[in-house]
């Protein structure tokens, strides 16, 4: 399942050159994962309490290919790939058809009281793969 | 003219008690002013270059009356009041009918190359008061 | 007891005019309260677990009197005033002897499992007033 | 030249599990690069105006290996590697001797009015390599 949201670059996201600070892009990336998990019914704020698992980030790898300014609308697309006990979120952000940034977050599935990986629960796998 | 937007509290806005950090509420307040100015056609990112004026903040006064958690939808309402050479933004945020925070930002209208107040331009006054 | 820390305005704190975004000043204010509470031995991250109380913010009132740019050193001074069941933090920030912002946070003392005010514990009162 | 700074995890950096949100770690990484550039006399806020070049980020790659809580002191070490027309910042963050995160930022040297890489100026190269 793919997920796309629109991010408007705000005045307070921009630097002395009038372009978005890259830590603000990271905030937008993280907000996108949060919106995606909410969309599929497994919001981060319920994950542990209601489902007994967590999806901590273990690595991220991003390329910043373009610059955006205040008022620019950036389409951020998230595509999940589900592994045995891990989840990868692939991101691709575009503005006016040009890539702004792209990259990957790698997350592991851990139980509430441990930190070694466990298999992704079947219903979470279904939600990630089909959006249901 | 009144303006209302919905702010969803994100996981990364919340603290060890699971409630929104207050600096993140300030971010949401500021984002609301940015969305409002964009809505009326005078976005902060064009204000100085296209209109030769700025609206720097000179004071703020907020009461935090309730607490919100990850996933909560907060309705933030902004009501502008236009003075001779100043603009006041009144905010009121509610969740499930309860007030979360309320308060005021006071801004002065300054020319691009000065810092003493000047009268709010008539077309900006119209936009603030009528949303056009 | 007074407490002063130095805040260096970073490139990523500054806007297209090269001056600090005001939400970043709010972050610096909040960080100052966090550093102060750590300094007097009652850090926010231990307050509830070790002492059974919290100090949630109920109001803030700030004036922004000056502008600062990347690299500016801002001295932020915090002076606590302890009430019966509340604490007020007065802030005054200066750069090169000029006031940048000043204002007040008002906090109430609440027990871990309630939200109505309780008297500030004597040892917290002592720490706030004497820094011990 | 290596550079190390200490980052204290603040209450407002932490999530409902009491550990640092990862976008706040990214802020700490970025602040470290800002402190380093200031230390060697080439602060980001002067780079373009005084030296006619910029060092925009083109990629980042980080591993998050440990978790830190409010009050934890994290030593963040930055080691620059200077290429022909690029600069790589290698980071390694530890707490109590354990690695918290590590990774790399890759930046290109661009002239003030262009976006294709130019050779890193000799005096910037010297500053990056020797800290002078």
Short mmCIF file of C-alpha atoms in Angstrom, two decimals:
data_model
loop_
_atom_site.label_atom_id
_atom_site.label_comp_id
_atom_site.label_asym_id
_atom_site.label_seq_id
_atom_site.Cartn_x
_atom_site.Cartn_y
_atom_site.Cartn_z
CA UNK A 1 0.00 0.00 0.00
CA UNK A 2 1.28 3.48 -0.82
CA UNK A 3 0.47 6.61 1.12
CA UNK A 4 0.89 10.20 0.02
CA UNK A 5 0.46 13.42 1.94
CA UNK A 6 1.05 17.01 1.03
CA UNK A 7 3.48 19.05 3.14
CA UNK A 8 3.39 22.83 2.87
CA UNK A 9 6.73 24.44 3.68
CA UNK A 10 6.05 27.09 6.32
CA UNK A 11 7.88 30.37 6.90
CA UNK A 12 9.28 28.98 10.15
CA UNK A 13 10.75 26.00 8.25
CA UNK A 14 12.98 28.24 6.16
CA UNK A 15 16.52 29.48 6.61
CA UNK A 16 18.35 32.71 5.74
CA UNK A 17 18.41 31.60 2.08
CA UNK A 18 14.63 31.20 2.17
CA UNK A 19 14.79 27.42 1.75
CA UNK A 20 13.69 24.65 4.11
CA UNK A 21 16.21 23.71 6.81
CA UNK A 22 16.98 20.03 6.45
CA UNK A 23 16.07 19.15 10.09
CA UNK A 24 12.60 20.50 9.25
CA UNK A 25 12.47 18.07 6.32
CA UNK A 26 13.26 15.28 8.77
CA UNK A 27 10.34 16.47 10.91
CA UNK A 28 8.13 16.30 7.80
CA UNK A 29 9.36 12.77 7.07
CA UNK A 30 8.65 11.65 10.60
CA UNK A 31 5.21 13.28 10.58
CA UNK A 32 4.49 11.36 7.38
CA UNK A 33 5.22 8.02 9.07
CA UNK A 34 2.97 9.08 11.94
CA UNK A 35 0.14 9.98 9.53
CA UNK A 36 0.59 6.70 7.65
CA UNK A 37 0.41 4.55 10.78
CA UNK A 38 -2.71 6.44 11.87
CA UNK A 39 -4.23 5.95 8.40
CA UNK A 40 -3.84 2.17 8.52
CA UNK A 41 -5.24 1.97 12.04
CA UNK A 42 -1.99 1.31 13.92
CA UNK A 43 -1.05 4.76 15.20
CA UNK A 44 2.28 5.05 17.02
CA UNK A 45 0.45 6.29 20.12
CA UNK A 46 -1.46 2.99 20.43
CA UNK A 47 1.14 0.57 19.12
CA UNK A 48 2.62 -0.56 22.38
CA UNK A 49 -0.35 -0.23 24.70
CA UNK A 50 -2.87 -1.90 22.42
CA UNK A 51 -0.70 -4.27 20.43
CA UNK A 52 2.30 -4.95 22.65
CA UNK A 53 4.89 -4.11 20.01
CA UNK A 54 7.04 -1.20 18.97
CA UNK A 55 8.72 -0.22 15.71
CA UNK A 56 11.85 1.68 16.76
CA UNK A 57 13.98 3.22 14.04
CA UNK A 58 17.32 1.49 13.58
CA UNK A 59 18.63 3.31 10.54
CA UNK A 60 17.85 6.03 8.04
CA UNK A 61 19.41 6.96 4.74
CA UNK A 62 18.29 10.05 2.83
CA UNK A 63 19.35 12.00 -0.26
CA UNK A 64 18.45 15.67 -0.50
CA UNK A 65 18.15 16.41 -4.18
CA UNK A 66 16.26 19.68 -4.37
CA UNK A 67 15.43 22.77 -2.39
CA UNK A 68 12.02 24.09 -1.43
CA UNK A 69 10.89 27.49 -0.20
CA UNK A 70 8.08 28.90 1.98
CA UNK A 71 4.69 28.05 0.48
CA UNK A 72 5.94 25.17 -1.67
CA UNK A 73 3.69 22.13 -1.69
CA UNK A 74 5.71 18.95 -1.35
CA UNK A 75 4.12 15.57 -2.07
CA UNK A 76 5.65 13.01 0.26
CA UNK A 77 5.02 9.40 -0.71
CA UNK A 78 5.63 6.55 1.72
CA UNK A 79 5.83 2.93 0.55
CA UNK A 80 6.18 0.25 3.23
CA UNK A 81 8.05 -3.00 2.69
CA UNK A 82 7.45 -5.64 5.33
CA UNK A 83 10.18 -8.11 6.23
CA UNK A 84 10.16 -11.03 8.66
CA UNK A 85 10.71 -8.95 11.81
CA UNK A 86 11.32 -5.55 10.31
CA UNK A 87 9.61 -2.84 8.32
CA UNK A 88 11.17 -0.52 5.77
CA UNK A 89 9.53 2.79 4.86
CA UNK A 90 10.62 4.15 1.48
CA UNK A 91 10.05 7.88 0.96
CA UNK A 92 10.01 9.99 -2.17
CA UNK A 93 9.17 13.69 -2.01
CA UNK A 94 8.47 15.81 -5.07
CA UNK A 95 7.63 19.44 -5.79
CA UNK A 96 6.37 20.45 -9.24
CA UNK A 97 7.43 17.06 -10.52
CA UNK A 98 11.03 17.37 -9.30
CA UNK A 99 12.41 15.14 -6.56
CA UNK A 100 13.16 17.07 -3.37
CA UNK A 101 14.39 14.19 -1.25
CA UNK A 102 14.17 10.42 -1.13
CA UNK A 103 15.31 7.75 1.23
CA UNK A 104 14.57 4.96 3.62
CA UNK A 105 13.81 4.33 7.26
CA UNK A 106 14.47 0.84 8.59
CA UNK A 107 12.53 -0.22 11.68
CA UNK A 108 12.49 -3.42 13.70
CA UNK A 109 9.51 -4.99 15.40
CA UNK A 110 10.17 -5.44 19.10
CA UNK A 111 7.97 -6.70 21.92
CA UNK A 112 6.92 -4.30 24.66
CA UNK A 113 9.37 -5.75 27.17
CA UNK A 114 12.33 -6.61 25.01
CA UNK A 115 14.59 -5.24 22.36
CA UNK A 116 15.34 -8.17 20.11
CA UNK A 117 13.24 -8.45 16.99
CA UNK A 118 10.08 -10.53 16.82
CA UNK A 119 8.02 -11.42 13.74
CA UNK A 120 5.73 -8.64 12.56
CA UNK A 121 2.23 -9.65 13.78
CA UNK A 122 0.02 -10.89 10.91
CA UNK A 123 -2.62 -8.19 11.33
CA UNK A 124 0.02 -5.43 11.35
CA UNK A 125 1.58 -7.02 8.25
CA UNK A 126 -1.83 -6.99 6.57
CA UNK A 127 -2.44 -3.37 7.53
CA UNK A 128 0.98 -2.29 6.26
CA UNK A 129 0.64 -4.20 3.00
CA UNK A 130 -2.98 -3.47 2.19
CA UNK A 131 -3.83 -0.45 4.27
CA UNK A 132 -6.60 -2.34 6.04
CA UNK B 1 -12.89 37.07 9.64
CA UNK B 2 -12.34 33.91 11.65
CA UNK B 3 -10.13 31.02 10.65
CA UNK B 4 -10.10 27.49 12.04
CA UNK B 5 -7.76 24.60 11.38
CA UNK B 6 -7.50 21.15 12.85
CA UNK B 7 -4.23 20.13 14.50
CA UNK B 8 -3.59 16.44 15.13
CA UNK B 9 -1.28 15.84 18.07
CA UNK B 10 1.51 13.55 16.80
CA UNK B 11 3.46 10.94 18.74
CA UNK B 12 6.57 13.12 18.47
CA UNK B 13 4.67 16.02 20.09
CA UNK B 14 4.14 14.07 23.30
CA UNK B 15 6.12 13.80 26.50
CA UNK B 16 6.78 11.00 29.00
CA UNK B 17 3.23 11.49 30.37
CA UNK B 18 1.83 11.00 26.87
CA UNK B 19 0.64 14.60 26.59
CA UNK B 20 1.70 17.34 24.21
CA UNK B 21 4.84 19.27 25.23
CA UNK B 22 3.89 22.93 25.47
CA UNK B 23 6.63 24.14 23.05
CA UNK B 24 4.95 21.88 20.46
CA UNK B 25 1.66 23.72 21.16
CA UNK B 26 3.50 26.96 20.43
CA UNK B 27 4.64 25.46 17.13
CA UNK B 28 1.00 24.61 16.36
CA UNK B 29 -0.06 28.17 17.22
CA UNK B 30 2.60 29.65 14.97
CA UNK B 31 1.73 27.25 12.15
CA UNK B 32 -1.88 28.41 12.48
CA UNK B 33 -0.91 32.05 11.93
CA UNK B 34 1.13 30.95 8.91
CA UNK B 35 -1.86 29.03 7.47
CA UNK B 36 -4.17 31.99 8.13
CA UNK B 37 -1.93 34.50 6.36
CA UNK B 38 -1.62 32.10 3.41
CA UNK B 39 -5.42 31.66 3.35
CA UNK B 40 -6.08 35.40 3.07
CA UNK B 41 -3.47 35.80 0.33
CA UNK B 42 -0.75 37.52 2.39
CA UNK B 43 1.57 34.64 3.29
CA UNK B 44 4.48 35.45 5.61
CA UNK B 45 6.92 34.31 2.89
CA UNK B 46 5.71 37.07 0.51
CA UNK B 47 4.89 39.81 3.00
CA UNK B 48 8.10 41.76 2.83
CA UNK B 49 9.19 41.11 -0.73
CA UNK B 50 5.82 41.74 -2.35
CA UNK B 51 4.24 44.19 0.06
CA UNK B 52 7.18 45.93 1.74
CA UNK B 53 5.94 45.33 5.28
CA UNK B 54 6.48 42.88 8.10
CA UNK B 55 4.39 41.83 11.09
CA UNK B 56 6.92 40.92 13.79
CA UNK B 57 5.62 39.53 17.05
CA UNK B 58 6.02 41.91 19.98
CA UNK B 59 4.18 40.02 22.67
CA UNK B 60 2.29 36.83 23.41
CA UNK B 61 0.10 35.79 26.30
CA UNK B 62 -1.30 32.25 26.55
CA UNK B 63 -3.23 30.15 29.05
CA UNK B 64 -2.90 26.37 28.94
CA UNK B 65 -6.15 25.00 30.26
CA UNK B 66 -6.22 21.38 29.16
CA UNK B 67 -3.99 18.54 28.10
CA UNK B 68 -4.04 16.62 24.84
CA UNK B 69 -2.54 13.29 23.86
CA UNK B 70 -1.25 11.63 20.68
CA UNK B 71 -4.03 11.37 18.10
CA UNK B 72 -6.20 14.08 19.64
CA UNK B 73 -7.76 16.46 17.13
CA UNK B 74 -7.49 20.05 18.31
CA UNK B 75 -9.53 22.78 16.63
CA UNK B 76 -7.49 25.98 16.67
CA UNK B 77 -9.46 29.14 15.92
CA UNK B 78 -7.71 32.40 15.04
CA UNK B 79 -9.56 35.72 15.12
CA UNK B 80 -7.66 38.80 13.93
CA UNK B 81 -8.24 42.29 15.32
CA UNK B 82 -6.71 45.08 13.28
CA UNK B 83 -5.49 48.26 14.99
CA UNK B 84 -4.01 51.43 13.52
CA UNK B 85 -0.49 50.07 13.07
CA UNK B 86 -0.80 46.71 14.77
CA UNK B 87 -2.57 43.38 14.45
CA UNK B 88 -3.75 41.14 17.26
CA UNK B 89 -4.38 37.43 16.69
CA UNK B 90 -6.70 35.85 19.25
CA UNK B 91 -6.49 32.07 19.53
CA UNK B 92 -8.81 29.54 21.09
CA UNK B 93 -8.10 25.81 20.87
CA UNK B 94 -10.58 23.12 21.80
CA UNK B 95 -10.68 19.33 21.91
CA UNK B 96 -14.00 17.51 22.35
CA UNK B 97 -15.59 20.82 23.27
CA UNK B 98 -13.10 21.57 26.08
CA UNK B 99 -10.68 24.49 25.87
CA UNK B 100 -7.05 23.32 25.56
CA UNK B 101 -5.38 26.71 25.34
CA UNK B 102 -6.27 30.29 24.50
CA UNK B 103 -4.35 33.49 24.15
CA UNK B 104 -3.15 36.37 22.07
CA UNK B 105 -0.29 37.37 19.81
CA UNK B 106 0.31 41.08 19.31
CA UNK B 107 2.14 42.11 16.14
CA UNK B 108 3.18 45.49 14.79
CA UNK B 109 3.25 46.55 11.17
CA UNK B 110 6.73 47.72 10.19
CA UNK B 111 8.16 48.85 6.86
CA UNK B 112 10.82 46.72 5.19
CA UNK B 113 13.63 49.11 6.15
CA UNK B 114 12.55 50.31 9.56
CA UNK B 115 11.31 49.10 12.88
CA UNK B 116 8.86 51.75 14.00
CA UNK B 117 5.22 51.01 13.33
CA UNK B 118 3.43 52.21 10.22
CA UNK B 119 -0.31 52.09 9.48
CA UNK B 120 -1.53 48.70 8.33
CA UNK B 121 -1.96 49.02 4.52
CA UNK B 122 -5.62 49.22 3.50
CA UNK B 123 -5.58 46.08 1.38
CA UNK B 124 -3.94 44.07 4.19
CA UNK B 125 -6.55 45.49 6.58
CA UNK B 126 -9.30 44.36 4.20
CA UNK B 127 -7.79 40.90 3.83
CA UNK B 128 -7.44 40.47 7.61
CA UNK B 129 -10.95 41.71 8.31
CA UNK B 130 -12.82 40.03 5.48
CA UNK B 131 -10.53 37.25 4.34
CA UNK B 132 -10.38 38.68 0.82
CA UNK C 1 18.11 32.13 43.58
CA UNK C 2 18.85 33.35 40.08
CA UNK C 3 20.09 31.23 37.22
CA UNK C 4 21.70 32.35 33.99
CA UNK C 5 22.69 30.40 30.93
CA UNK C 6 24.08 31.43 27.58
CA UNK C 7 22.13 30.53 24.44
CA UNK C 8 23.92 30.70 21.09
CA UNK C 9 21.55 31.38 18.20
CA UNK C 10 22.21 28.68 15.61
CA UNK C 11 21.91 28.93 11.82
CA UNK C 12 18.90 26.60 11.93
CA UNK C 13 17.16 28.94 14.42
CA UNK C 14 17.13 31.79 11.91
CA UNK C 15 14.59 32.89 9.32
CA UNK C 16 14.86 34.39 5.82
CA UNK C 17 15.75 37.74 7.41
CA UNK C 18 18.59 36.07 9.28
CA UNK C 19 16.98 36.56 12.70
CA UNK C 20 15.76 33.95 15.18
CA UNK C 21 12.27 32.54 14.56
CA UNK C 22 10.24 33.25 17.68
CA UNK C 23 9.18 29.58 18.25
CA UNK C 24 12.92 28.84 18.52
CA UNK C 25 13.15 31.49 21.28
CA UNK C 26 10.36 29.63 23.07
CA UNK C 27 12.42 26.44 22.78
CA UNK C 28 15.37 28.31 24.33
CA UNK C 29 13.13 29.54 27.16
CA UNK C 30 11.87 26.03 27.86
CA UNK C 31 15.39 24.59 27.71
CA UNK C 32 16.41 27.19 30.29
CA UNK C 33 13.72 26.01 32.74
CA UNK C 34 14.90 22.44 32.15
CA UNK C 35 18.54 23.40 32.86
CA UNK C 36 17.51 25.34 35.97
CA UNK C 37 15.52 22.45 37.46
CA UNK C 38 18.46 20.12 36.76
CA UNK C 39 20.84 22.62 38.41
CA UNK C 40 18.86 22.73 41.65
CA UNK C 41 18.57 18.93 41.78
CA UNK C 42 14.91 18.61 40.80
CA UNK C 43 15.10 17.83 37.07
CA UNK C 44 11.80 17.58 35.21
CA UNK C 45 12.62 13.98 34.27
CA UNK C 46 12.65 12.93 37.94
CA UNK C 47 10.02 15.24 39.34
CA UNK C 48 7.06 12.91 39.22
CA UNK C 49 8.72 9.56 39.69
CA UNK C 50 10.95 10.57 42.57
CA UNK C 51 8.95 13.33 44.21
CA UNK C 52 5.33 12.59 43.28
CA UNK C 53 4.60 16.06 41.97
CA UNK C 54 4.49 17.90 38.66
CA UNK C 55 4.79 21.56 37.68
CA UNK C 56 2.62 21.92 34.56
CA UNK C 57 2.60 25.27 32.81
CA UNK C 58 -0.70 27.13 33.15
CA UNK C 59 0.18 30.42 31.54
CA UNK C 60 2.95 32.33 29.81
CA UNK C 61 3.34 35.97 28.94
CA UNK C 62 6.31 37.21 26.91
CA UNK C 63 7.48 40.43 25.26
CA UNK C 64 9.86 40.25 22.32
CA UNK C 65 11.87 43.44 22.41
CA UNK C 66 14.88 42.76 20.22
CA UNK C 67 16.09 40.58 17.39
CA UNK C 68 19.05 38.25 17.35
CA UNK C 69 20.96 36.63 14.50
CA UNK C 70 23.00 33.46 13.94
CA UNK C 71 26.00 33.39 16.28
CA UNK C 72 24.60 35.88 18.77
CA UNK C 73 25.15 34.97 22.40
CA UNK C 74 22.01 35.55 24.44
CA UNK C 75 22.16 35.57 28.24
CA UNK C 76 18.90 34.13 29.56
CA UNK C 77 18.28 34.79 33.25
CA UNK C 78 15.62 32.86 35.17
CA UNK C 79 14.38 34.03 38.56
CA UNK C 80 11.90 31.80 40.40
CA UNK C 81 9.19 33.09 42.72
CA UNK C 82 7.54 30.47 44.87
CA UNK C 83 3.91 30.82 45.89
CA UNK C 84 1.74 28.66 48.12
CA UNK C 85 0.96 26.03 45.49
CA UNK C 86 2.49 27.60 42.43
CA UNK C 87 5.82 28.65 40.98
CA UNK C 88 6.51 31.60 38.73
CA UNK C 89 9.61 31.72 36.51
CA UNK C 90 10.61 35.22 35.44
CA UNK C 91 12.86 35.42 32.40
CA UNK C 92 15.02 38.20 31.03
CA UNK C 93 17.20 37.68 27.97
CA UNK C 94 19.87 40.12 26.85
CA UNK C 95 22.38 40.37 24.02
CA UNK C 96 25.18 42.95 24.17
CA UNK C 97 23.36 44.59 27.07
CA UNK C 98 20.08 45.03 25.16
CA UNK C 99 16.94 43.15 26.19
CA UNK C 100 15.90 40.56 23.59
CA UNK C 101 12.83 39.19 25.37
CA UNK C 102 11.39 39.03 28.85
CA UNK C 103 8.39 37.41 30.42
CA UNK C 104 6.89 34.95 32.82
CA UNK C 105 5.83 31.34 33.07
CA UNK C 106 3.30 30.43 35.72
CA UNK C 107 3.24 26.82 36.91
CA UNK C 108 1.12 25.01 39.48
CA UNK C 109 2.24 22.23 41.76
CA UNK C 110 0.07 19.15 41.27
CA UNK C 111 0.24 15.68 42.78
CA UNK C 112 1.05 12.75 40.53
CA UNK C 113 -2.53 11.52 40.47
CA UNK C 114 -4.49 14.73 40.48
CA UNK C 115 -4.72 18.07 38.81
CA UNK C 116 -5.71 20.45 41.56
CA UNK C 117 -2.90 22.40 43.17
CA UNK C 118 -1.14 21.23 46.31
CA UNK C 119 1.35 23.14 48.45
CA UNK C 120 4.86 23.21 47.03
CA UNK C 121 6.83 20.64 49.09
CA UNK C 122 9.22 22.32 51.56
CA UNK C 123 12.35 20.79 50.08
CA UNK C 124 11.37 21.86 46.56
CA UNK C 125 10.62 25.34 47.93
CA UNK C 126 14.08 25.42 49.51
CA UNK C 127 15.75 24.26 46.31
CA UNK C 128 13.91 26.86 44.21
CA UNK C 129 14.65 29.67 46.63
CA UNK C 130 18.22 28.86 47.54
CA UNK C 131 19.40 26.58 44.78
CA UNK C 132 20.17 23.80 47.28
CA UNK D 1 40.61 17.49 13.38
CA UNK D 2 38.06 15.94 15.67
CA UNK D 3 35.42 17.82 17.61
CA UNK D 4 33.37 16.63 20.55
CA UNK D 5 30.48 18.25 22.35
CA UNK D 6 28.22 17.05 25.13
CA UNK D 7 24.49 16.95 24.50
CA UNK D 8 22.16 16.69 27.49
CA UNK D 9 18.85 15.01 26.63
CA UNK D 10 16.11 17.36 27.85
CA UNK D 11 12.64 16.44 29.15
CA UNK D 12 11.10 17.97 26.04
CA UNK D 13 13.26 15.71 23.83
CA UNK D 14 11.67 12.58 25.26
CA UNK D 15 8.68 10.51 24.20
CA UNK D 16 5.98 8.57 26.09
CA UNK D 17 8.55 5.83 26.78
CA UNK D 18 10.87 8.40 28.32
CA UNK D 19 13.46 8.10 25.56
CA UNK D 20 14.64 10.69 23.05
CA UNK D 21 12.48 11.12 19.94
CA UNK D 22 14.72 10.45 16.97
CA UNK D 23 13.99 13.80 15.21
CA UNK D 24 15.41 15.44 18.34
CA UNK D 25 18.60 13.40 17.83
CA UNK D 26 18.76 14.79 14.29
CA UNK D 27 18.47 18.30 15.78
CA UNK D 28 21.38 17.45 18.10
CA UNK D 29 23.43 16.19 15.13
CA UNK D 30 22.75 19.35 13.16
CA UNK D 31 23.54 21.56 16.15
CA UNK D 32 26.85 19.71 16.45
CA UNK D 33 27.81 20.59 12.85
CA UNK D 34 26.86 24.20 13.59
CA UNK D 35 29.05 24.25 16.73
CA UNK D 36 31.93 22.65 14.85
CA UNK D 37 31.86 25.18 12.00
CA UNK D 38 31.74 27.99 14.56
CA UNK D 39 34.68 26.42 16.43
CA UNK D 40 36.92 26.37 13.37
CA UNK D 41 36.02 29.94 12.47
CA UNK D 42 33.74 29.22 9.50
CA UNK D 43 30.25 29.43 11.05
CA UNK D 44 27.32 28.58 8.78
CA UNK D 45 25.91 32.07 9.35
CA UNK D 46 28.99 33.68 7.72
CA UNK D 47 29.86 31.06 5.15
CA UNK D 48 28.13 32.55 2.14
CA UNK D 49 28.33 36.24 2.94
CA UNK D 50 31.97 36.26 3.95
CA UNK D 51 33.39 33.39 1.92
CA UNK D 52 31.08 33.09 -1.08
CA UNK D 53 30.45 29.37 -0.65
CA UNK D 54 27.88 27.07 0.87
CA UNK D 55 27.98 23.48 2.12
CA UNK D 56 24.48 22.14 1.49
CA UNK D 57 23.68 18.65 2.70
CA UNK D 58 23.22 16.14 -0.11
CA UNK D 59 22.87 12.94 1.85
CA UNK D 60 22.77 11.52 5.34
CA UNK D 61 23.00 7.97 6.62
CA UNK D 62 22.54 7.17 10.32
CA UNK D 63 22.26 4.11 12.53
CA UNK D 64 20.45 4.39 15.85
CA UNK D 65 22.00 1.82 18.12
CA UNK D 66 20.95 2.84 21.60
CA UNK D 67 18.32 4.78 23.49
CA UNK D 68 18.81 7.71 25.81
CA UNK D 69 16.55 9.26 28.43
CA UNK D 70 16.04 12.70 30.00
CA UNK D 71 19.22 13.86 31.74
CA UNK D 72 21.53 11.53 29.85
CA UNK D 73 24.79 13.10 28.75
CA UNK D 74 25.63 12.13 25.18
CA UNK D 75 29.10 12.76 23.78
CA UNK D 76 28.78 13.55 20.09
CA UNK D 77 32.02 13.36 18.13
CA UNK D 78 32.34 14.87 14.66
CA UNK D 79 35.21 13.98 12.35
CA UNK D 80 35.44 15.82 9.03
CA UNK D 81 36.84 14.29 5.85
CA UNK D 82 37.57 16.75 3.09
CA UNK D 83 37.26 15.70 -0.54
CA UNK D 84 37.97 17.60 -3.74
CA UNK D 85 34.68 19.53 -3.79
CA UNK D 86 32.85 17.89 -0.93
CA UNK D 87 33.01 17.47 2.81
CA UNK D 88 31.93 14.46 4.83
CA UNK D 89 31.09 14.73 8.52
CA UNK D 90 31.31 11.44 10.41
CA UNK D 91 29.43 11.31 13.71
CA UNK D 92 29.65 8.95 16.64
CA UNK D 93 27.58 9.49 19.77
CA UNK D 94 28.11 7.62 23.00
CA UNK D 95 26.54 7.52 26.44
CA UNK D 96 28.32 5.74 29.31
CA UNK D 97 30.66 4.19 26.77
CA UNK D 98 27.85 2.69 24.65
CA UNK D 99 27.18 3.90 21.10
CA UNK D 100 23.85 5.73 20.80
CA UNK D 101 24.01 6.59 17.13
CA UNK D 102 26.58 6.95 14.37
CA UNK D 103 26.51 8.05 10.80
CA UNK D 104 27.54 10.41 8.08
CA UNK D 105 26.51 13.65 6.46
CA UNK D 106 27.78 14.33 2.96
CA UNK D 107 27.97 17.95 1.85
CA UNK D 108 29.09 19.59 -1.38
CA UNK D 109 30.88 22.88 -1.74
CA UNK D 110 28.92 25.24 -3.97
CA UNK D 111 29.51 28.84 -4.98
CA UNK D 112 27.07 31.50 -3.80
CA UNK D 113 25.39 31.79 -7.18
CA UNK D 114 25.49 28.26 -8.44
CA UNK D 115 24.68 24.73 -7.45
CA UNK D 116 27.37 22.64 -9.08
CA UNK D 117 30.32 21.72 -6.90
CA UNK D 118 33.50 23.74 -6.78
CA UNK D 119 36.80 22.84 -5.09
CA UNK D 120 36.81 23.38 -1.34
CA UNK D 121 38.79 26.64 -0.81
CA UNK D 122 42.25 25.99 0.61
CA UNK D 123 41.71 27.97 3.79
CA UNK D 124 38.43 26.16 4.49
CA UNK D 125 40.22 22.87 3.83
CA UNK D 126 42.91 23.86 6.31
CA UNK D 127 40.35 24.87 8.92
CA UNK D 128 38.41 21.61 8.51
CA UNK D 129 41.54 19.48 8.64
CA UNK D 130 43.45 21.24 11.38
CA UNK D 131 40.84 23.25 13.19
CA UNK D 132 42.70 26.49 12.48
#
